[in-house]
Amino acid sequence: MAKGSIKVDDIKNELVRYGDSNPMALNPAVLSKDILLNQFAKPLGKVKGKWSFPSILLTNLLQAFSDKWTDHGTAQFNNKVAKNYHLKVNLGINPYDIYGTWVEDLYEEDKTPDQMPISKYIVDMLAGKITSELATASIVAKYDETQVGSDNPELRKIMNGIDEVVNGIVADTKNSAFLIPVDAALANDPVAKVNAFERALPQNVSIKQILVPLELFFDYVEARETPANETVDYNAAYRKKTKYGRDLIGVPGLTKMIAWVDGNLFRLYDRKDNPAEIDDVQVQDYVMKIFIQFHLGYDFAVNQYVFVETADATK
């Protein structure tokens, strides 16, 4: 097909047909394990609503027996409300711009247009970019309502990533996280710093992983291994374990060490529009406009089951 014979409407119709016959094509983009939180979060769906997480926390109850009533123990009732975020993609593509790249990739991968139609090429391109942006936003973003409808939307303001979710939990004076003081004097001793945090975790619950800022992870590995003029493979499986056997995960953009009781983190999605689908494709002038929308958020069910590093020794 010569470049001059490209018709925007033809590509639009092909893209619509591909989306109709492959409604789950963008599913991997939102559910990808390349989005770190998807490796740990349990999916929890709802139709256009908020999530309510009721919980009851009991203090110590047992006491030595006596023949009189001695009131001991309290029950704390909490009801946390969590939300997700309505996200969209509005992308205008000029098929003339993408045609050359598509042809080059067909040649490099030794494929025919039937094996990799341009519609699939476009969808795969979108999926990869969505995954990449969610991998960042789900960690570092801080939601800004003024961004809704903005002509210049910022990726780091489309939702609350896990770092901001934890900040909110720490700031909640009525239903706060489990804070773990880590002596500021350990700032230059990454191994001792991580060990101090891990030793302070409750021992009677399952906590499989600790997330730490990426820079701390690098420092921790180097300090533990003390290699002499050797290249450090930070991806080696044994280097991703703490001294006490938990998974240690370095996270770009994370600002503090965190951990949680297994099963306490949820991926909040809307049953009606998840997975993400191509809602519509329109043509205006030479531009093909692609419309996609979905809901997504991450949060913890029980704040007290989230363990967060603090430099405040009074906590």
mmCIF file of C-alpha atoms in Angstrom:
data_model
loop_
_atom_site.group_PDB
_atom_site.id
_atom_site.type_symbol
_atom_site.label_atom_id
_atom_site.label_comp_id
_atom_site.label_asym_id
_atom_site.label_seq_id
_atom_site.Cartn_x
_atom_site.Cartn_y
_atom_site.Cartn_z
ATOM 1 C CA MET A 1 0.000 0.000 0.000
ATOM 2 C CA ALA A 2 1.589 3.257 -1.071
ATOM 3 C CA LYS A 3 1.702 6.062 1.429
ATOM 4 C CA GLY A 4 -0.413 8.226 -0.805
ATOM 5 C CA SER A 5 -3.209 5.639 -0.691
ATOM 6 C CA ILE A 6 -3.629 5.778 3.105
ATOM 7 C CA LYS A 7 -7.171 6.699 4.092
ATOM 8 C CA VAL A 8 -7.808 7.851 7.647
ATOM 9 C CA ASP A 9 -11.336 6.437 7.618
ATOM 10 C CA ASP A 10 -10.037 3.021 6.566
ATOM 11 C CA ILE A 11 -7.620 2.887 9.480
ATOM 12 C CA LYS A 12 -10.322 4.175 11.826
ATOM 13 C CA ASN A 13 -12.717 1.438 10.694
ATOM 14 C CA GLU A 14 -10.001 -1.185 11.065
ATOM 15 C CA LEU A 15 -9.224 0.054 14.588
ATOM 16 C CA VAL A 16 -12.911 -0.087 15.555
ATOM 17 C CA ARG A 17 -13.222 -3.625 14.159
ATOM 18 C CA TYR A 18 -10.092 -4.695 16.009
ATOM 19 C CA GLY A 19 -11.423 -3.234 19.268
ATOM 20 C CA ASP A 20 -14.805 -4.914 18.809
ATOM 21 C CA SER A 21 -13.230 -8.299 18.121
ATOM 22 C CA ASN A 22 -10.586 -7.894 20.845
ATOM 23 C CA PRO A 23 -12.434 -6.154 23.729
ATOM 24 C CA MET A 24 -9.768 -7.270 26.208
ATOM 25 C CA ALA A 25 -6.881 -5.876 24.164
ATOM 26 C CA LEU A 26 -6.145 -3.103 26.673
ATOM 27 C CA ASN A 27 -6.752 -5.343 29.694
ATOM 28 C CA PRO A 28 -3.046 -6.200 30.108
ATOM 29 C CA ALA A 29 -2.166 -2.492 30.137
ATOM 30 C CA VAL A 30 -4.059 -1.837 33.378
ATOM 31 C CA LEU A 31 -3.463 -5.235 34.995
ATOM 32 C CA SER A 32 0.183 -5.595 34.007
ATOM 33 C CA LYS A 33 2.626 -6.878 36.615
ATOM 34 C CA ASP A 34 4.961 -4.150 35.354
ATOM 35 C CA ILE A 35 2.778 -1.927 37.543
ATOM 36 C CA LEU A 36 4.413 -2.822 40.862
ATOM 37 C CA LEU A 37 1.290 -2.550 43.025
ATOM 38 C CA ASN A 38 -0.530 -5.072 40.831
ATOM 39 C CA GLN A 39 1.874 -7.702 42.133
ATOM 40 C CA PHE A 40 0.469 -7.322 45.656
ATOM 41 C CA ALA A 41 -2.979 -5.717 45.423
ATOM 42 C CA LYS A 42 -6.170 -7.767 45.508
ATOM 43 C CA PRO A 43 -8.733 -6.650 42.906
ATOM 44 C CA LEU A 44 -11.966 -5.239 44.293
ATOM 45 C CA GLY A 45 -14.671 -4.060 41.923
ATOM 46 C CA LYS A 46 -17.734 -1.880 42.230
ATOM 47 C CA VAL A 47 -20.074 -0.033 39.882
ATOM 48 C CA LYS A 48 -19.637 3.740 40.137
ATOM 49 C CA GLY A 49 -19.164 3.972 43.871
ATOM 50 C CA LYS A 50 -16.889 4.222 46.879
ATOM 51 C CA TRP A 51 -15.551 1.381 48.973
ATOM 52 C CA SER A 52 -16.349 0.994 52.658
ATOM 53 C CA PHE A 53 -13.919 -1.014 54.805
ATOM 54 C CA PRO A 54 -15.344 -1.606 58.315
ATOM 55 C CA SER A 55 -12.925 -3.010 60.892
ATOM 56 C CA ILE A 56 -12.767 -3.776 64.606
ATOM 57 C CA LEU A 57 -9.517 -3.607 66.548
ATOM 58 C CA LEU A 58 -9.296 -5.069 70.047
ATOM 59 C CA THR A 59 -6.759 -4.256 72.746
ATOM 60 C CA ASN A 60 -5.426 -6.988 75.035
ATOM 61 C CA LEU A 61 -8.283 -8.856 76.713
ATOM 62 C CA LEU A 62 -6.864 -11.593 78.939
ATOM 63 C CA GLN A 63 -6.229 -11.081 82.651
ATOM 64 C CA ALA A 64 -5.729 -13.186 85.742
ATOM 65 C CA PHE A 65 -8.971 -14.583 87.189
ATOM 66 C CA SER A 66 -10.650 -12.974 90.179
ATOM 67 C CA ASP A 67 -14.197 -13.274 91.539
ATOM 68 C CA LYS A 68 -15.076 -9.642 90.798
ATOM 69 C CA TRP A 69 -15.747 -7.729 87.599
ATOM 70 C CA THR A 70 -12.620 -5.901 86.437
ATOM 71 C CA ASP A 71 -13.256 -4.196 83.152
ATOM 72 C CA HIS A 72 -10.281 -4.591 80.835
ATOM 73 C CA GLY A 73 -9.908 -4.134 77.080
ATOM 74 C CA THR A 74 -11.476 -1.892 74.479
ATOM 75 C CA ALA A 75 -12.875 -2.314 70.994
ATOM 76 C CA GLN A 76 -12.198 0.292 68.328
ATOM 77 C CA PHE A 77 -14.688 0.423 65.461
ATOM 78 C CA ASN A 78 -13.525 2.017 62.212
ATOM 79 C CA ASN A 79 -15.138 2.487 58.826
ATOM 80 C CA LYS A 80 -12.703 3.603 56.172
ATOM 81 C CA VAL A 81 -13.977 4.928 52.834
ATOM 82 C CA ALA A 82 -11.731 4.513 49.798
ATOM 83 C CA LYS A 83 -12.108 5.705 46.206
ATOM 84 C CA ASN A 84 -10.720 5.231 42.756
ATOM 85 C CA TYR A 85 -10.054 7.751 39.993
ATOM 86 C CA HIS A 86 -11.711 8.258 36.630
ATOM 87 C CA LEU A 87 -8.949 8.261 34.019
ATOM 88 C CA LYS A 88 -9.011 8.701 30.271
ATOM 89 C CA VAL A 89 -6.933 8.763 27.115
ATOM 90 C CA ASN A 90 -7.761 11.261 24.374
ATOM 91 C CA LEU A 91 -5.148 10.742 21.698
ATOM 92 C CA GLY A 92 -5.096 12.251 18.241
ATOM 93 C CA ILE A 93 -3.036 10.328 15.683
ATOM 94 C CA ASN A 94 -2.229 11.307 12.133
ATOM 95 C CA PRO A 95 -1.935 7.934 10.340
ATOM 96 C CA TYR A 96 0.560 9.442 7.906
ATOM 97 C CA ASP A 97 2.924 9.972 10.851
ATOM 98 C CA ILE A 98 2.655 6.420 12.143
ATOM 99 C CA TYR A 99 2.632 4.615 8.797
ATOM 100 C CA GLY A 100 6.394 4.765 8.252
ATOM 101 C CA THR A 101 7.197 3.428 11.705
ATOM 102 C CA TRP A 102 4.712 0.591 11.265
ATOM 103 C CA VAL A 103 6.296 -0.432 7.934
ATOM 104 C CA GLU A 104 9.791 -0.357 9.455
ATOM 105 C CA ASP A 105 8.698 -2.560 12.372
ATOM 106 C CA LEU A 106 7.042 -5.015 9.991
ATOM 107 C CA TYR A 107 10.356 -5.318 8.171
ATOM 108 C CA GLU A 108 12.444 -5.640 11.350
ATOM 109 C CA GLU A 109 10.140 -8.290 12.817
ATOM 110 C CA ASP A 110 9.717 -10.051 9.480
ATOM 111 C CA LYS A 111 5.934 -9.873 9.628
ATOM 112 C CA THR A 112 3.230 -9.252 7.065
ATOM 113 C CA PRO A 113 0.423 -6.699 7.497
ATOM 114 C CA ASP A 114 -1.943 -9.627 8.131
ATOM 115 C CA GLN A 115 0.235 -10.806 11.025
ATOM 116 C CA MET A 116 0.510 -7.329 12.567
ATOM 117 C CA PRO A 117 -2.232 -5.059 11.209
ATOM 118 C CA ILE A 118 -1.794 -1.361 11.837
ATOM 119 C CA SER A 119 -4.780 -1.430 14.221
ATOM 120 C CA LYS A 120 -3.014 -3.932 16.487
ATOM 121 C CA TYR A 121 0.170 -1.918 16.195
ATOM 122 C CA ILE A 122 -1.649 1.191 17.448
ATOM 123 C CA VAL A 123 -3.397 -0.651 20.297
ATOM 124 C CA ASP A 124 -0.159 -2.290 21.441
ATOM 125 C CA MET A 125 1.550 1.104 21.372
ATOM 126 C CA LEU A 126 -1.227 2.586 23.531
ATOM 127 C CA ALA A 127 -1.164 -0.350 25.951
ATOM 128 C CA GLY A 128 2.564 -0.090 26.538
ATOM 129 C CA LYS A 129 2.363 3.636 27.209
ATOM 130 C CA ILE A 130 -0.625 3.270 29.571
ATOM 131 C CA THR A 131 1.243 0.635 31.578
ATOM 132 C CA SER A 132 4.360 2.785 31.780
ATOM 133 C CA GLU A 133 2.439 5.839 32.989
ATOM 134 C CA LEU A 134 0.384 3.883 35.543
ATOM 135 C CA ALA A 135 3.575 2.315 36.904
ATOM 136 C CA THR A 136 4.748 5.846 37.729
ATOM 137 C CA ALA A 137 1.462 7.440 38.800
ATOM 138 C CA SER A 138 0.468 4.547 41.066
ATOM 139 C CA ILE A 139 3.534 5.312 43.204
ATOM 140 C CA VAL A 140 4.231 9.049 43.076
ATOM 141 C CA ALA A 141 1.065 10.828 41.932
ATOM 142 C CA LYS A 142 -0.873 13.233 44.172
ATOM 143 C CA TYR A 143 -4.411 13.922 43.016
ATOM 144 C CA ASP A 144 -5.275 17.479 42.079
ATOM 145 C CA GLU A 145 -8.944 18.114 41.325
ATOM 146 C CA THR A 146 -8.093 21.250 39.349
ATOM 147 C CA GLN A 147 -6.513 18.990 36.728
ATOM 148 C CA VAL A 148 -9.926 17.735 35.602
ATOM 149 C CA GLY A 149 -10.489 19.155 32.128
ATOM 150 C CA SER A 150 -7.099 20.847 32.062
ATOM 151 C CA ASP A 151 -5.558 21.588 28.673
ATOM 152 C CA ASN A 152 -2.189 20.599 30.148
ATOM 153 C CA PRO A 153 -2.830 17.599 32.425
ATOM 154 C CA GLU A 154 0.074 16.380 34.562
ATOM 155 C CA LEU A 155 0.659 12.658 35.035
ATOM 156 C CA ARG A 156 1.688 13.119 38.671
ATOM 157 C CA LYS A 157 -1.685 14.686 39.526
ATOM 158 C CA ILE A 158 -4.203 12.209 38.050
ATOM 159 C CA MET A 159 -4.644 10.037 41.171
ATOM 160 C CA ASN A 160 -3.204 9.342 44.599
ATOM 161 C CA GLY A 161 -0.276 6.977 44.288
ATOM 162 C CA ILE A 162 0.753 4.719 47.137
ATOM 163 C CA ASP A 163 3.175 7.273 48.606
ATOM 164 C CA GLU A 164 0.393 9.847 48.985
ATOM 165 C CA VAL A 165 -2.062 7.180 50.198
ATOM 166 C CA VAL A 166 0.374 6.365 53.008
ATOM 167 C CA ASN A 167 0.856 10.065 53.788
ATOM 168 C CA GLY A 168 -2.895 10.374 54.199
ATOM 169 C CA ILE A 169 -3.046 7.378 56.502
ATOM 170 C CA VAL A 170 -0.224 8.750 58.672
ATOM 171 C CA ALA A 171 -2.000 12.116 58.900
ATOM 172 C CA ASP A 172 -5.281 10.494 59.984
ATOM 173 C CA THR A 173 -5.348 11.191 63.729
ATOM 174 C CA LYS A 174 -8.360 8.936 64.384
ATOM 175 C CA ASN A 175 -7.399 5.972 62.246
ATOM 176 C CA SER A 176 -3.664 6.142 61.679
ATOM 177 C CA ALA A 177 -1.000 3.736 60.511
ATOM 178 C CA PHE A 178 1.271 1.660 62.729
ATOM 179 C CA LEU A 179 4.296 3.958 62.953
ATOM 180 C CA ILE A 180 7.777 2.513 63.449
ATOM 181 C CA PRO A 181 10.398 4.965 64.760
ATOM 182 C CA VAL A 182 13.782 4.550 63.095
ATOM 183 C CA ASP A 183 16.643 6.382 64.768
ATOM 184 C CA ALA A 184 17.873 9.264 62.621
ATOM 185 C CA ALA A 185 21.401 8.289 63.647
ATOM 186 C CA LEU A 186 21.041 5.260 61.305
ATOM 187 C CA ALA A 187 20.600 7.455 58.223
ATOM 188 C CA ASN A 188 24.079 6.570 56.948
ATOM 189 C CA ASP A 189 23.821 2.874 57.825
ATOM 190 C CA PRO A 190 21.271 1.398 55.386
ATOM 191 C CA VAL A 191 21.576 -2.166 56.675
ATOM 192 C CA ALA A 192 20.992 -1.148 60.290
ATOM 193 C CA LYS A 193 18.136 1.125 59.176
ATOM 194 C CA VAL A 194 16.283 -1.632 57.338
ATOM 195 C CA ASN A 195 17.002 -4.134 60.117
ATOM 196 C CA ALA A 196 15.604 -1.750 62.746
ATOM 197 C CA PHE A 197 12.409 -1.297 60.768
ATOM 198 C CA GLU A 198 11.976 -5.016 60.156
ATOM 199 C CA ARG A 199 12.631 -6.026 63.763
ATOM 200 C CA ALA A 200 9.880 -3.647 64.876
ATOM 201 C CA LEU A 201 7.243 -5.283 62.664
ATOM 202 C CA PRO A 202 4.612 -7.371 64.489
ATOM 203 C CA GLN A 203 5.623 -11.010 64.605
ATOM 204 C CA ASN A 204 2.143 -12.549 64.799
ATOM 205 C CA VAL A 205 0.953 -11.545 61.305
ATOM 206 C CA SER A 206 2.119 -12.360 57.793
ATOM 207 C CA ILE A 207 4.163 -9.576 56.154
ATOM 208 C CA LYS A 208 5.936 -10.824 53.043
ATOM 209 C CA GLN A 209 7.539 -7.669 51.670
ATOM 210 C CA ILE A 210 9.013 -4.328 52.653
ATOM 211 C CA LEU A 211 9.005 -1.468 50.159
ATOM 212 C CA VAL A 212 11.816 1.055 50.429
ATOM 213 C CA PRO A 213 12.984 4.081 48.406
ATOM 214 C CA LEU A 214 15.089 2.899 45.474
ATOM 215 C CA GLU A 215 18.153 4.808 46.672
ATOM 216 C CA LEU A 216 17.955 3.043 50.057
ATOM 217 C CA PHE A 217 17.673 -0.315 48.290
ATOM 218 C CA PHE A 218 20.842 0.340 46.293
ATOM 219 C CA ASP A 219 22.702 1.471 49.416
ATOM 220 C CA TYR A 220 21.448 -1.564 51.351
ATOM 221 C CA VAL A 221 22.631 -4.048 48.712
ATOM 222 C CA GLU A 222 26.034 -2.419 48.391
ATOM 223 C CA ALA A 223 26.527 -2.261 52.156
ATOM 224 C CA ARG A 224 25.539 -5.902 52.665
ATOM 225 C CA GLU A 225 27.585 -7.259 49.790
ATOM 226 C CA THR A 226 30.603 -4.943 50.160
ATOM 227 C CA PRO A 227 31.897 -5.945 46.709
ATOM 228 C CA ALA A 228 35.488 -5.097 45.858
ATOM 229 C CA ASN A 229 35.608 -3.609 42.373
ATOM 230 C CA GLU A 230 32.784 -5.901 41.259
ATOM 231 C CA THR A 231 29.650 -5.132 39.285
ATOM 232 C CA VAL A 232 26.617 -5.517 41.514
ATOM 233 C CA ASP A 233 23.627 -7.337 40.011
ATOM 234 C CA TYR A 234 20.820 -5.608 41.887
ATOM 235 C CA ASN A 235 18.276 -7.913 40.231
ATOM 236 C CA ALA A 236 19.751 -11.109 41.655
ATOM 237 C CA ALA A 237 17.002 -12.863 43.625
ATOM 238 C CA TYR A 238 19.065 -13.325 46.791
ATOM 239 C CA ARG A 239 19.832 -9.595 46.897
ATOM 240 C CA LYS A 240 16.108 -8.829 47.070
ATOM 241 C CA LYS A 241 15.775 -10.474 50.477
ATOM 242 C CA THR A 242 16.193 -8.861 53.875
ATOM 243 C CA LYS A 243 18.413 -10.304 56.545
ATOM 244 C CA TYR A 244 15.317 -11.923 58.038
ATOM 245 C CA GLY A 245 13.985 -13.372 54.788
ATOM 246 C CA ARG A 246 11.336 -10.898 53.591
ATOM 247 C CA ASP A 247 11.246 -9.509 50.056
ATOM 248 C CA LEU A 248 12.945 -6.121 49.883
ATOM 249 C CA ILE A 249 11.703 -4.008 46.988
ATOM 250 C CA GLY A 250 13.268 -0.735 45.887
ATOM 251 C CA VAL A 251 10.647 1.661 44.530
ATOM 252 C CA PRO A 252 11.459 4.801 42.508
ATOM 253 C CA GLY A 253 9.725 7.822 44.021
ATOM 254 C CA LEU A 254 8.822 6.214 47.341
ATOM 255 C CA THR A 255 9.809 8.488 50.244
ATOM 256 C CA LYS A 256 9.800 6.117 53.221
ATOM 257 C CA MET A 257 9.886 2.449 54.197
ATOM 258 C CA ILE A 258 6.474 0.805 54.301
ATOM 259 C CA ALA A 259 5.017 -2.658 54.798
ATOM 260 C CA TRP A 260 1.554 -4.100 55.377
ATOM 261 C CA VAL A 261 -0.246 -7.223 56.470
ATOM 262 C CA ASP A 262 -0.670 -9.540 53.489
ATOM 263 C CA GLY A 263 -4.019 -9.045 51.785
ATOM 264 C CA ASN A 264 -4.537 -5.508 53.094
ATOM 265 C CA LEU A 265 -3.804 -3.695 49.802
ATOM 266 C CA PHE A 266 -6.535 -3.464 47.160
ATOM 267 C CA ARG A 267 -6.753 -2.422 43.530
ATOM 268 C CA LEU A 268 -10.036 -0.548 43.225
ATOM 269 C CA TYR A 269 -11.670 -0.707 39.816
ATOM 270 C CA ASP A 270 -15.059 -0.168 38.240
ATOM 271 C CA ARG A 271 -16.783 -3.315 37.007
ATOM 272 C CA LYS A 272 -18.509 -1.437 34.216
ATOM 273 C CA ASP A 273 -15.484 0.073 32.494
ATOM 274 C CA ASN A 274 -12.669 -2.218 33.532
ATOM 275 C CA PRO A 275 -10.729 -3.409 31.734
ATOM 276 C CA ALA A 276 -10.143 -0.256 29.738
ATOM 277 C CA GLU A 277 -11.629 -0.335 26.269
ATOM 278 C CA ILE A 278 -11.561 1.916 23.231
ATOM 279 C CA ASP A 279 -14.819 3.837 23.656
ATOM 280 C CA ASP A 280 -14.817 5.581 20.336
ATOM 281 C CA VAL A 281 -12.724 6.508 17.320
ATOM 282 C CA GLN A 282 -13.515 9.689 15.417
ATOM 283 C CA VAL A 283 -11.944 11.369 12.421
ATOM 284 C CA GLN A 284 -11.537 15.124 12.104
ATOM 285 C CA ASP A 285 -9.586 16.501 9.171
ATOM 286 C CA TYR A 286 -6.511 14.242 8.927
ATOM 287 C CA VAL A 287 -6.520 13.281 12.608
ATOM 288 C CA MET A 288 -7.908 10.071 14.076
ATOM 289 C CA LYS A 289 -9.126 10.692 17.645
ATOM 290 C CA ILE A 290 -9.044 7.742 20.060
ATOM 291 C CA PHE A 291 -11.152 7.793 23.240
ATOM 292 C CA ILE A 292 -10.422 5.469 26.201
ATOM 293 C CA GLN A 293 -11.611 5.620 29.821
ATOM 294 C CA PHE A 294 -11.437 3.533 32.987
ATOM 295 C CA HIS A 295 -11.388 3.814 36.796
ATOM 296 C CA LEU A 296 -8.431 2.816 38.977
ATOM 297 C CA GLY A 297 -7.148 3.370 42.496
ATOM 298 C CA TYR A 298 -5.123 1.699 45.236
ATOM 299 C CA ASP A 299 -5.725 1.761 48.991
ATOM 300 C CA PHE A 300 -5.460 -0.259 52.183
ATOM 301 C CA ALA A 301 -8.502 -1.704 53.936
ATOM 302 C CA VAL A 302 -7.213 -1.298 57.515
ATOM 303 C CA ASN A 303 -4.918 1.623 58.282
ATOM 304 C CA GLN A 304 -3.509 0.046 61.437
ATOM 305 C CA TYR A 305 -2.223 -2.858 59.340
ATOM 306 C CA VAL A 306 0.051 -0.484 57.415
ATOM 307 C CA PHE A 307 3.554 -0.106 58.891
ATOM 308 C CA VAL A 308 5.369 3.124 58.155
ATOM 309 C CA GLU A 309 8.840 4.417 58.979
ATOM 310 C CA THR A 310 8.997 7.612 61.023
ATOM 311 C CA ALA A 311 11.883 9.642 62.379
ATOM 312 C CA ASP A 312 9.718 10.765 65.317
ATOM 313 C CA ALA A 313 11.001 8.811 68.311
ATOM 314 C CA THR A 314 7.891 9.706 70.342
ATOM 315 C CA LYS A 315 5.615 7.636 68.120
#
